[in-house]
CSV table of C-alpha atoms in Angstrom, one decimal:
chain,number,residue,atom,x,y,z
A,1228,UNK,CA,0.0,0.0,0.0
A,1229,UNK,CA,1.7,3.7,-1.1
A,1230,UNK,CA,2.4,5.7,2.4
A,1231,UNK,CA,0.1,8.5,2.7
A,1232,UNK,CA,1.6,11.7,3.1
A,1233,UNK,CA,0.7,13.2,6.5
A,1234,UNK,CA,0.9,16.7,7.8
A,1235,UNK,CA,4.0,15.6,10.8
A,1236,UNK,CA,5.7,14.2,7.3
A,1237,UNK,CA,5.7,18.2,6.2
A,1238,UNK,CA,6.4,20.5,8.8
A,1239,UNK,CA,8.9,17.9,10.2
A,1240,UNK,CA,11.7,17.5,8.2
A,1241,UNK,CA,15.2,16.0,9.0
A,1242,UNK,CA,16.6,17.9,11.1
A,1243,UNK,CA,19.5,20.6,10.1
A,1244,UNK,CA,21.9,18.8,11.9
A,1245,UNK,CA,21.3,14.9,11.0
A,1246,UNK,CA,21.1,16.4,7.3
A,1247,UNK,CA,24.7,17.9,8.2
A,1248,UNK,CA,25.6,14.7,9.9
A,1249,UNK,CA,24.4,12.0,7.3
A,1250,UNK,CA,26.2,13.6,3.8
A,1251,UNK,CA,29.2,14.6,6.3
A,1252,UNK,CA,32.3,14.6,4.0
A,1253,UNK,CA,34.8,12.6,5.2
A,1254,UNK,CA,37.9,15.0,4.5
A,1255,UNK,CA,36.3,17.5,6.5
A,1256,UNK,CA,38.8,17.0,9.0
A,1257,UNK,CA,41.0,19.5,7.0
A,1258,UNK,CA,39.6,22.1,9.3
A,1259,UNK,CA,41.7,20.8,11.8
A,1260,UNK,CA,44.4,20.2,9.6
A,1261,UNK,CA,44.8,23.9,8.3
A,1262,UNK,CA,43.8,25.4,11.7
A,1263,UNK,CA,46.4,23.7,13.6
A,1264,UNK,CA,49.0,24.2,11.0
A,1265,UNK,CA,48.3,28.2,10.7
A,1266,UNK,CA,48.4,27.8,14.6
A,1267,UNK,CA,52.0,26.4,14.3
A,1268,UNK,CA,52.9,29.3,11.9
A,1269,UNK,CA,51.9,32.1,14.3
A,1270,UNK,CA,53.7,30.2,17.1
A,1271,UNK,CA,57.1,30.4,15.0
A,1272,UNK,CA,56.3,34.3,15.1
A,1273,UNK,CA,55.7,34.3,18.5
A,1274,UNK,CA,52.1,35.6,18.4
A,1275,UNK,CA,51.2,33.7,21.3
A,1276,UNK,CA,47.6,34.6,21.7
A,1277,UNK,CA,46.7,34.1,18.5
A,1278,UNK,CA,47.8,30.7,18.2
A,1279,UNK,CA,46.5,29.4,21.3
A,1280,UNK,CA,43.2,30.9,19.8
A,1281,UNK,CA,43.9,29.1,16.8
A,1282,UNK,CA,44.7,25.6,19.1
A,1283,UNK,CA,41.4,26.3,20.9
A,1284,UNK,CA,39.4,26.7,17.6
A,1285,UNK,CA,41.6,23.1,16.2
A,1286,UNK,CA,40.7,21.3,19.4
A,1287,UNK,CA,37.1,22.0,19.3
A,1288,UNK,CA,36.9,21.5,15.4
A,1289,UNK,CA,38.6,18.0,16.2
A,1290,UNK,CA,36.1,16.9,19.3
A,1291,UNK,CA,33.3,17.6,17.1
A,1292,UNK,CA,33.7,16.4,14.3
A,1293,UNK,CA,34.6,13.0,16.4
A,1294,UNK,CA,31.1,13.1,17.9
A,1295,UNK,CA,29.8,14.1,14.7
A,1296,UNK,CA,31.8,10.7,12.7
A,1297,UNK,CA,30.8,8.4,15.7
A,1298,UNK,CA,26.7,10.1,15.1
A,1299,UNK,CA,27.1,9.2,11.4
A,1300,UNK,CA,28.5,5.5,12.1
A,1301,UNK,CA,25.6,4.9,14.4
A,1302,UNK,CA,22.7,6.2,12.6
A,1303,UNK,CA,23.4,6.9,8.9
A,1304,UNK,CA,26.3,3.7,8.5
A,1305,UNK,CA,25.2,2.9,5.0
A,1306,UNK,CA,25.8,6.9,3.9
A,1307,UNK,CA,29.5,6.3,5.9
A,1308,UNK,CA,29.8,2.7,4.0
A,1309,UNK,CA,29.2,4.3,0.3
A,1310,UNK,CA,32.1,6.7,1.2
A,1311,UNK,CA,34.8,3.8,1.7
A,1312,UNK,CA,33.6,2.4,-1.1
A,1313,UNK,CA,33.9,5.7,-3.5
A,1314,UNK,CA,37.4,6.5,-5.4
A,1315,UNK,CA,36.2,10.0,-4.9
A,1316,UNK,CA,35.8,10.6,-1.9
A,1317,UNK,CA,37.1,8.0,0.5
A,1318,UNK,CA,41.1,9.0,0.8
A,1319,UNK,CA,39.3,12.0,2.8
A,1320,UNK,CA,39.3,9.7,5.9
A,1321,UNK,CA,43.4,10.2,5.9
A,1322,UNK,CA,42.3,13.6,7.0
A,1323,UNK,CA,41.5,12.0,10.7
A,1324,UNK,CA,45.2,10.8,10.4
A,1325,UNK,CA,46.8,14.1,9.3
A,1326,UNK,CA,44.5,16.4,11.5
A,1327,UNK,CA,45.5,14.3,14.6
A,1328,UNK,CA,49.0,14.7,14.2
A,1329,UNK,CA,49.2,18.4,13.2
A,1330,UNK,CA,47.1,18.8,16.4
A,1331,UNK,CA,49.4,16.3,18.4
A,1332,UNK,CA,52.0,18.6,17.2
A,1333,UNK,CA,50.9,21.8,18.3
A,1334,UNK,CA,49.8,20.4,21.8
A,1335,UNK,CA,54.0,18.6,21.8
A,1336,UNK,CA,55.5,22.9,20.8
A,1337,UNK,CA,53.0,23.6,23.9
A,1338,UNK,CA,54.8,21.5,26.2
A,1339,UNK,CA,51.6,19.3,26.8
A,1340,UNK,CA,53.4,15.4,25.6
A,1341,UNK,CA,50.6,13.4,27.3
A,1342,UNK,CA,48.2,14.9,24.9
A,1343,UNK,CA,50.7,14.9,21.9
A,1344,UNK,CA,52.1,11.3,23.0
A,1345,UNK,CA,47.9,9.9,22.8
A,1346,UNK,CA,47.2,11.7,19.7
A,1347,UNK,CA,50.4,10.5,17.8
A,1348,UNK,CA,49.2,6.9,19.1
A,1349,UNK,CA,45.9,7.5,17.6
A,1350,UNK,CA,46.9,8.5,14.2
A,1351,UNK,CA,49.5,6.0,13.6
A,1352,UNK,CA,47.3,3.3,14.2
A,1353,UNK,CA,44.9,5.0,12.2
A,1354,UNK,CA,47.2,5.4,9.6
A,1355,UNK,CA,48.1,1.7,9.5
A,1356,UNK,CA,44.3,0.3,9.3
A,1357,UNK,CA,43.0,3.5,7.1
A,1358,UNK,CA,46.3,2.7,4.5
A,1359,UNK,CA,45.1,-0.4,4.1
A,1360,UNK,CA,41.6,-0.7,4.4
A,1361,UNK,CA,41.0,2.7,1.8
A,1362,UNK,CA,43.3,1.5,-1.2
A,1363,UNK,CA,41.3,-1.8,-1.1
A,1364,UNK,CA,37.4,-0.7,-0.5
A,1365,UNK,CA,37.6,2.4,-3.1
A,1366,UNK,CA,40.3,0.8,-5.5
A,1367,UNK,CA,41.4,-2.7,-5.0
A,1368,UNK,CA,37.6,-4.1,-4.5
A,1369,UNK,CA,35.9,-2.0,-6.7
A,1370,UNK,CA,34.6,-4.1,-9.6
A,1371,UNK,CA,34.1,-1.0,-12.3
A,1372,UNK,CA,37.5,-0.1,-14.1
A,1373,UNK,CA,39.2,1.9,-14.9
A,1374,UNK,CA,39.4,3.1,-11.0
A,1375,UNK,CA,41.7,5.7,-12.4
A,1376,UNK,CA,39.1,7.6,-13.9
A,1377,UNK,CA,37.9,8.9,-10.2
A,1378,UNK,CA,41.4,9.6,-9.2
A,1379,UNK,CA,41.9,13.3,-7.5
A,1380,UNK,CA,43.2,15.5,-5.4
A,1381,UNK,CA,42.0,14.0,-2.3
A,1382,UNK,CA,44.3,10.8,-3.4
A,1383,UNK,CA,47.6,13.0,-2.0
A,1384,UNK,CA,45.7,13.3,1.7
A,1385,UNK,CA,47.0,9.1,1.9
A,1386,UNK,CA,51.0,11.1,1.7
A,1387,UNK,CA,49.7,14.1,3.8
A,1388,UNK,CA,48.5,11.3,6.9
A,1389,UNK,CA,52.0,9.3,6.4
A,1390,UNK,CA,54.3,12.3,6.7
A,1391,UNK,CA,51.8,14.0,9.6
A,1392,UNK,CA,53.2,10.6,11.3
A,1393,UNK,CA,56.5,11.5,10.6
A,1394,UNK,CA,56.2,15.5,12.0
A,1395,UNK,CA,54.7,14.3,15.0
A,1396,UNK,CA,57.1,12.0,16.2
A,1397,UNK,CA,60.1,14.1,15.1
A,1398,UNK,CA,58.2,16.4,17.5
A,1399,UNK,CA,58.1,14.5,20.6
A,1400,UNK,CA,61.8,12.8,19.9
A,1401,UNK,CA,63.8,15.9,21.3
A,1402,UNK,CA,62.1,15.7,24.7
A,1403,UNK,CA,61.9,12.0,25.3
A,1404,UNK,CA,64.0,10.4,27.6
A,1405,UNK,CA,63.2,7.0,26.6
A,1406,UNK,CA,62.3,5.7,23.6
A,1407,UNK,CA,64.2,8.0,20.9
A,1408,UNK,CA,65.4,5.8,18.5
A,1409,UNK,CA,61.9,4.4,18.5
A,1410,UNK,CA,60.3,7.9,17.4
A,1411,UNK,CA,63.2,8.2,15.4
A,1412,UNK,CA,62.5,4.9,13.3
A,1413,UNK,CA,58.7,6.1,13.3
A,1414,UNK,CA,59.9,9.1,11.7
A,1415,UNK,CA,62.2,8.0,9.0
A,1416,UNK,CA,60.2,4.9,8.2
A,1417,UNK,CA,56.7,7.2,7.8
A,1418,UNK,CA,58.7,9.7,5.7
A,1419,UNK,CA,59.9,7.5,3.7
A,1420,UNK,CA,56.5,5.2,2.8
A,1421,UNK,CA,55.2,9.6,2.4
A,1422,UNK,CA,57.8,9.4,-0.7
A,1423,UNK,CA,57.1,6.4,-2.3
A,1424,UNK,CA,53.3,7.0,-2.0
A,1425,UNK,CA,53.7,10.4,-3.2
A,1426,UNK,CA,55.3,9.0,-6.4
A,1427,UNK,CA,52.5,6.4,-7.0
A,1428,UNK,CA,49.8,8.7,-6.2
A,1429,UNK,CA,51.7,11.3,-8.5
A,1430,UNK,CA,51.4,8.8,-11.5
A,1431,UNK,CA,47.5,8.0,-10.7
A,1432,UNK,CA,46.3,11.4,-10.3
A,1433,UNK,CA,48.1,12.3,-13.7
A,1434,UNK,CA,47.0,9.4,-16.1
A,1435,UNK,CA,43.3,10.5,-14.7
A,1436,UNK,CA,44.3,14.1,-15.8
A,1437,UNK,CA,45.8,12.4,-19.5
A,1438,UNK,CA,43.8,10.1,-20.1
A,1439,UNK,CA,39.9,11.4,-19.6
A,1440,UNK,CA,38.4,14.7,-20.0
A,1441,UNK,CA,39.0,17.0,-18.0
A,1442,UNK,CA,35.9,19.8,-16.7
A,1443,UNK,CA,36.3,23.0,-15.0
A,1444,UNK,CA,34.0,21.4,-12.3
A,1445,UNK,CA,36.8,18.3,-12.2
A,1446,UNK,CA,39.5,20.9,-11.1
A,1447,UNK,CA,38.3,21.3,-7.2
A,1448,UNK,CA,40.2,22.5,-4.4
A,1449,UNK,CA,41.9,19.2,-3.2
A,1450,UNK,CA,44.2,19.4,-5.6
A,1451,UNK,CA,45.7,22.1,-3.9
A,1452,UNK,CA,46.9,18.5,-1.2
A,1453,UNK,CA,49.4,18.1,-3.8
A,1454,UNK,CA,51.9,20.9,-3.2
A,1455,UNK,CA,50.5,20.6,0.7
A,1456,UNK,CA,51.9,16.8,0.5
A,1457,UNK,CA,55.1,17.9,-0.6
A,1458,UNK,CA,55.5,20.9,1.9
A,1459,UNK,CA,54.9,18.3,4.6
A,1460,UNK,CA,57.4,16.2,3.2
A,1461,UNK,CA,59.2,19.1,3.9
A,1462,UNK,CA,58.3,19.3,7.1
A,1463,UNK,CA,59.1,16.0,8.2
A,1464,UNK,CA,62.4,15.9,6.4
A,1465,UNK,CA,63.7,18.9,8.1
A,1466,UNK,CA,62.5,18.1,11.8
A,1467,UNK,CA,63.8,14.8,11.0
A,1468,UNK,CA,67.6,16.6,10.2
A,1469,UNK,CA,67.1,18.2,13.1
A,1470,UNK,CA,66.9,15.5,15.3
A,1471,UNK,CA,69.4,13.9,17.5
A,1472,UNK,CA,71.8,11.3,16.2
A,1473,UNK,CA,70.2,7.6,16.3
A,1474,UNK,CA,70.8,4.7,14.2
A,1475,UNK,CA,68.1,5.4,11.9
A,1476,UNK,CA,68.8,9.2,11.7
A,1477,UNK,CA,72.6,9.0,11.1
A,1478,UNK,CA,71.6,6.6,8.1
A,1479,UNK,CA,69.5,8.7,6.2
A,1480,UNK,CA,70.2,12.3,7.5
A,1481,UNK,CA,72.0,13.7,4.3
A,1482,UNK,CA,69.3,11.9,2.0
A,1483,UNK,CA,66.6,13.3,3.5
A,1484,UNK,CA,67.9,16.5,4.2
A,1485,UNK,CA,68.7,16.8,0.2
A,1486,UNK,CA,65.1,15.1,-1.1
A,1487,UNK,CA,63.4,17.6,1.4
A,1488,UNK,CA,65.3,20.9,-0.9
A,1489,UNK,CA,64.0,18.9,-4.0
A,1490,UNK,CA,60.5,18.6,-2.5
A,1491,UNK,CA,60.1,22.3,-1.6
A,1492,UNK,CA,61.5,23.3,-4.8
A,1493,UNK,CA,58.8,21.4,-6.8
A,1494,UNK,CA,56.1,22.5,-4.4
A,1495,UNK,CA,56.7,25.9,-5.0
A,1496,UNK,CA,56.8,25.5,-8.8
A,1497,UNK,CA,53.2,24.2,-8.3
A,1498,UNK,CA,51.9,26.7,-6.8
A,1499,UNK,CA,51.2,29.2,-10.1
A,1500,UNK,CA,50.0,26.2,-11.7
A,1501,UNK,CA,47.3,25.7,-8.8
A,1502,UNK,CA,46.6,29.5,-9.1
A,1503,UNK,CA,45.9,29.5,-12.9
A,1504,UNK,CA,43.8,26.0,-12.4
A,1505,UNK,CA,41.5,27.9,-9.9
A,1506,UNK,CA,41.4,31.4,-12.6
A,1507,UNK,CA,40.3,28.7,-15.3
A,1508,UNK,CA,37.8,27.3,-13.2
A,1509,UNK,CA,36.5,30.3,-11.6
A,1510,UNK,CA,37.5,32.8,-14.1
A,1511,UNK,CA,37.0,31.6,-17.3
A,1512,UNK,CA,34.4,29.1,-17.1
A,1513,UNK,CA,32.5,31.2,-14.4
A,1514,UNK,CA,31.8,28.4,-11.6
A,1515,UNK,CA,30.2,29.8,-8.6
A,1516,UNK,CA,32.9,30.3,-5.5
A,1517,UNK,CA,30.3,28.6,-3.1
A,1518,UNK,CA,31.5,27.2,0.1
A,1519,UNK,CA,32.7,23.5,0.4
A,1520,UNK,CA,34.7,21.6,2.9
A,1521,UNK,CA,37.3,20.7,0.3
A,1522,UNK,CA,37.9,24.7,0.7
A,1523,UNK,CA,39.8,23.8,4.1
A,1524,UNK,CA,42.2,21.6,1.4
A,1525,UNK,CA,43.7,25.1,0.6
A,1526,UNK,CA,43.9,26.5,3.7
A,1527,UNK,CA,46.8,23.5,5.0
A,1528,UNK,CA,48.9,23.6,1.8
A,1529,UNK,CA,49.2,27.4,2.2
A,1530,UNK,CA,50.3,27.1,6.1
A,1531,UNK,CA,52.2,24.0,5.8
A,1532,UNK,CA,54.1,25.4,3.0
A,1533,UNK,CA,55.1,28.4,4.9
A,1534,UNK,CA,56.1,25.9,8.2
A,1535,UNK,CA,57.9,24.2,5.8
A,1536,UNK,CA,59.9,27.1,4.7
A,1537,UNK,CA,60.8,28.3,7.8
A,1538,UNK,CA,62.2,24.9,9.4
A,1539,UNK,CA,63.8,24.0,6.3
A,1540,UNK,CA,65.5,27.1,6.0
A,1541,UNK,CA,66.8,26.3,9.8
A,1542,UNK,CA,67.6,23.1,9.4
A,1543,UNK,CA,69.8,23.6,6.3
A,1544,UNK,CA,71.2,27.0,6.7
A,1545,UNK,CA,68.7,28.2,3.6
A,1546,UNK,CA,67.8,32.2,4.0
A,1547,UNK,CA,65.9,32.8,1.2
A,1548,UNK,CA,63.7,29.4,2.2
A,1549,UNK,CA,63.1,30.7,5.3
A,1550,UNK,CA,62.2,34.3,4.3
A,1551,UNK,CA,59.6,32.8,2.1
A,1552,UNK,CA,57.6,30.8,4.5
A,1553,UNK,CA,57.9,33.3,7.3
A,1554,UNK,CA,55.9,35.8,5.1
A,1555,UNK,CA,53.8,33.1,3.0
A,1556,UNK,CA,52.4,32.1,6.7
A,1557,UNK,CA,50.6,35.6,6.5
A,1558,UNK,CA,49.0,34.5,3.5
A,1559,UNK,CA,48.1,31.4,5.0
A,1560,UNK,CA,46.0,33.2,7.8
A,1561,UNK,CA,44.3,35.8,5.7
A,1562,UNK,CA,43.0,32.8,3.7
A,1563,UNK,CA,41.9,30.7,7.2
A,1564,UNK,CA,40.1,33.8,8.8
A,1565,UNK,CA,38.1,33.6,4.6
A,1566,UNK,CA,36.9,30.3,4.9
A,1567,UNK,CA,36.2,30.5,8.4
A,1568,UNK,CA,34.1,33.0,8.0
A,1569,UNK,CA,32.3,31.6,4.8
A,1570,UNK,CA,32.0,28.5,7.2
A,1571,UNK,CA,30.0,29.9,9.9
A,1572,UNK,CA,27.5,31.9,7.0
A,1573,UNK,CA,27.0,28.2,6.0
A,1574,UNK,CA,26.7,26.2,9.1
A,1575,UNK,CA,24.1,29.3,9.9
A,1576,UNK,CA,22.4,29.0,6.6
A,1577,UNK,CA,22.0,25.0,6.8
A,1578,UNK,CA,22.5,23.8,10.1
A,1579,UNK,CA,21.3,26.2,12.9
A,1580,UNK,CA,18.3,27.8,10.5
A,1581,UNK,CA,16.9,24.7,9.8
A,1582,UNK,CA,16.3,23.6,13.9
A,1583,UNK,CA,14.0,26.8,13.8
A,1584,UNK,CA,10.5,25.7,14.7
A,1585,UNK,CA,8.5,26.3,11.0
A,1586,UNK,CA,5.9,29.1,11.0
A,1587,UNK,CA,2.1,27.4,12.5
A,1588,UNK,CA,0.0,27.4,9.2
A,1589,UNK,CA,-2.4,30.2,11.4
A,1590,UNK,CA,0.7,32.3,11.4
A,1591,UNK,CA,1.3,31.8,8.0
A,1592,UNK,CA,-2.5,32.6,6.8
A,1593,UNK,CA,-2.9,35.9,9.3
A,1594,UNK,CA,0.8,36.9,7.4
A,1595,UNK,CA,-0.9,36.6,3.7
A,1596,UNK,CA,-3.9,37.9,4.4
């Protein structure tokens, strides 16, 4: 028998936040991501208030959108399954990972370990069950091919959560008075699965680009995790320099110190390119700038990429490096406080509007007469 349409069924709609909460994107942990890493960058210029204002906002991004992942896999489980199982979308769960471990890190520069120490736990095991339960369920598994086809941006957030292992535990190694040359092998062995992956994912990402047309609307904002994957490689590589000498250190110091120089180098040559993508999109072909989560994906390229700069630059005597991302970090926080503030107009606009109690239909009859 067809369900008869009732009156509750009308003037009860989902509500604004299980809406939110069932079509949650999964990389929308980048909020945390590029909060705590413009955090990190006002640290390194000693604005202290700011950046604990910044940790504050990453922290409370990070415990909510916890709760709000744990809502979706009790209640809306089959919306959360159909992400796993999407090329598109799925490598957005590294975000977790990544936005973990930048936070880790920030709470480690604080002085606060026991946090840093539990959330470096969190995101390497993470890490290890999301690396290889992702590349199976939206690539592996999938019976449709070419898998390549759905390759994107997104697919560099998978080098962006190995490295953010790698930064973290370089981190917590200089204060540890047990268990350095394990953080040290953490380190080394994390950056150096970031490299590899960041070559394979390289190759994926542009055969899709080759090999399939390619829209304005194709050319979203992840992309911008490419250059961010390589300024974290950065990252890593020079906190890993820095370090103090262990086994694993001594072996690969001068490597790593050499790959990281090659990595910021071609970061920074794809940064106009990103630029002129985004004109051709927005420019050109006229595509609305409406606001997105993936909009967070530009926000942690642009900080990490000026972090990057400035411990490179200390770690391998580099002026010009570190002159770079000491002012690019200003760029980084003028585009946060931007998407921030498009953030709240849309949480207002589609979360907290919708809990409004709709107009009685007496109301609405008295206002039209």
């Amino acid at each position: 028998m067809a369900r008869v349409l009732t009156v509750t069924d009308t003037v009860r709609p989902r509500s604004g936040a299980g809406a939110a909460v069932s079509s949650l994107n999964p990389g929308y942990f980048a909020l945390v991501m590029g909060t705590g890493i413009v955090s990190i960058g006002m640290n390194n210029h000693g604005q202290d208030v700011l950046s604990r204002l910044l940790l504050g906002l990453a922290a409370a991004g990070y415990l909510v959108l916890v709760v709000a992942t744990g809502w979706r896999f009790v209640r809306f489980r089959s919306q959360l399954q159909a992400d796993f199982t999407n090329p598109a979308r799925a490598f957005g769960f590294f975000t977790f990972v990544a936005g973990s471990d930048v936070l880790g890190t920030r709470f480690a520069l604080g002085g606060q370990r026991g946090l840093a120490i539990a959330l470096l736990v969190i995101g390497w095991v993470s890490w290890v069950v999301l690396g290889y339960v992702v590349p199976w369920t939206a690539v592996l598994g999938q019976r449709a091919r070419p898998v390549v086809a759905a390759a994107n941006g997104s697919w560099f957030i998978w080098v962006v959560a190995s490295q953010s292992v790698a930064v973290l535990s370089a981190a917590l190694e200089p204060g540890s008075a047990g268990g350095r040359r394990e953080l040290a092998l953490l380190a080394v062995f994390s950056w150096s699965v970031g490299v590899f992956l960041y070559a394979a994912v390289g190759i994926f990402v542009g055969a899709r680009l080759l090999l399939y047309p390619l829209e304005p609307e194709d050319l979203s904002p992840p992309y911008w995790v490419a250059m961010g994957a390589t300024a974290i490689t950065v990252l890593a590589g020079a906190r890993i320099v820095e370090m103090a000498d262990a086994p694993m250190v001594a072996a690969t110091r001068g490597l790593i110190a050499g790959t990281s120089v090659v990595f910021w180098a071609f970061g920074s040559w794809l940064i106009p390119a990103l630029v002129a993508a985004g004109w051709w999109r927005h420019g050109v072909h006229r595509i609305p700038l409406r606001y997105e989560a993936a909009w967070w994906s530009i926000v942690f390229p642009l900080g990490m990429y000026g972090v990057a700069g400035h411990y490179l630059g200390g770690a391998d005597n580099l002026p010009l490096v570190h002159a770079i991302g000491e002012n690019e970090t200003w760029v980084a926080l003028a585009a946060w406080a931007v998407v921030f503030a498009a953030m709240l107009v849309h949480l207002a606009r589609t979360v907290i509007r919708p809990l409004s109690p709709p107009p009685s239909p007496l109301a609405g009859d008295d206002a039209t007469s």
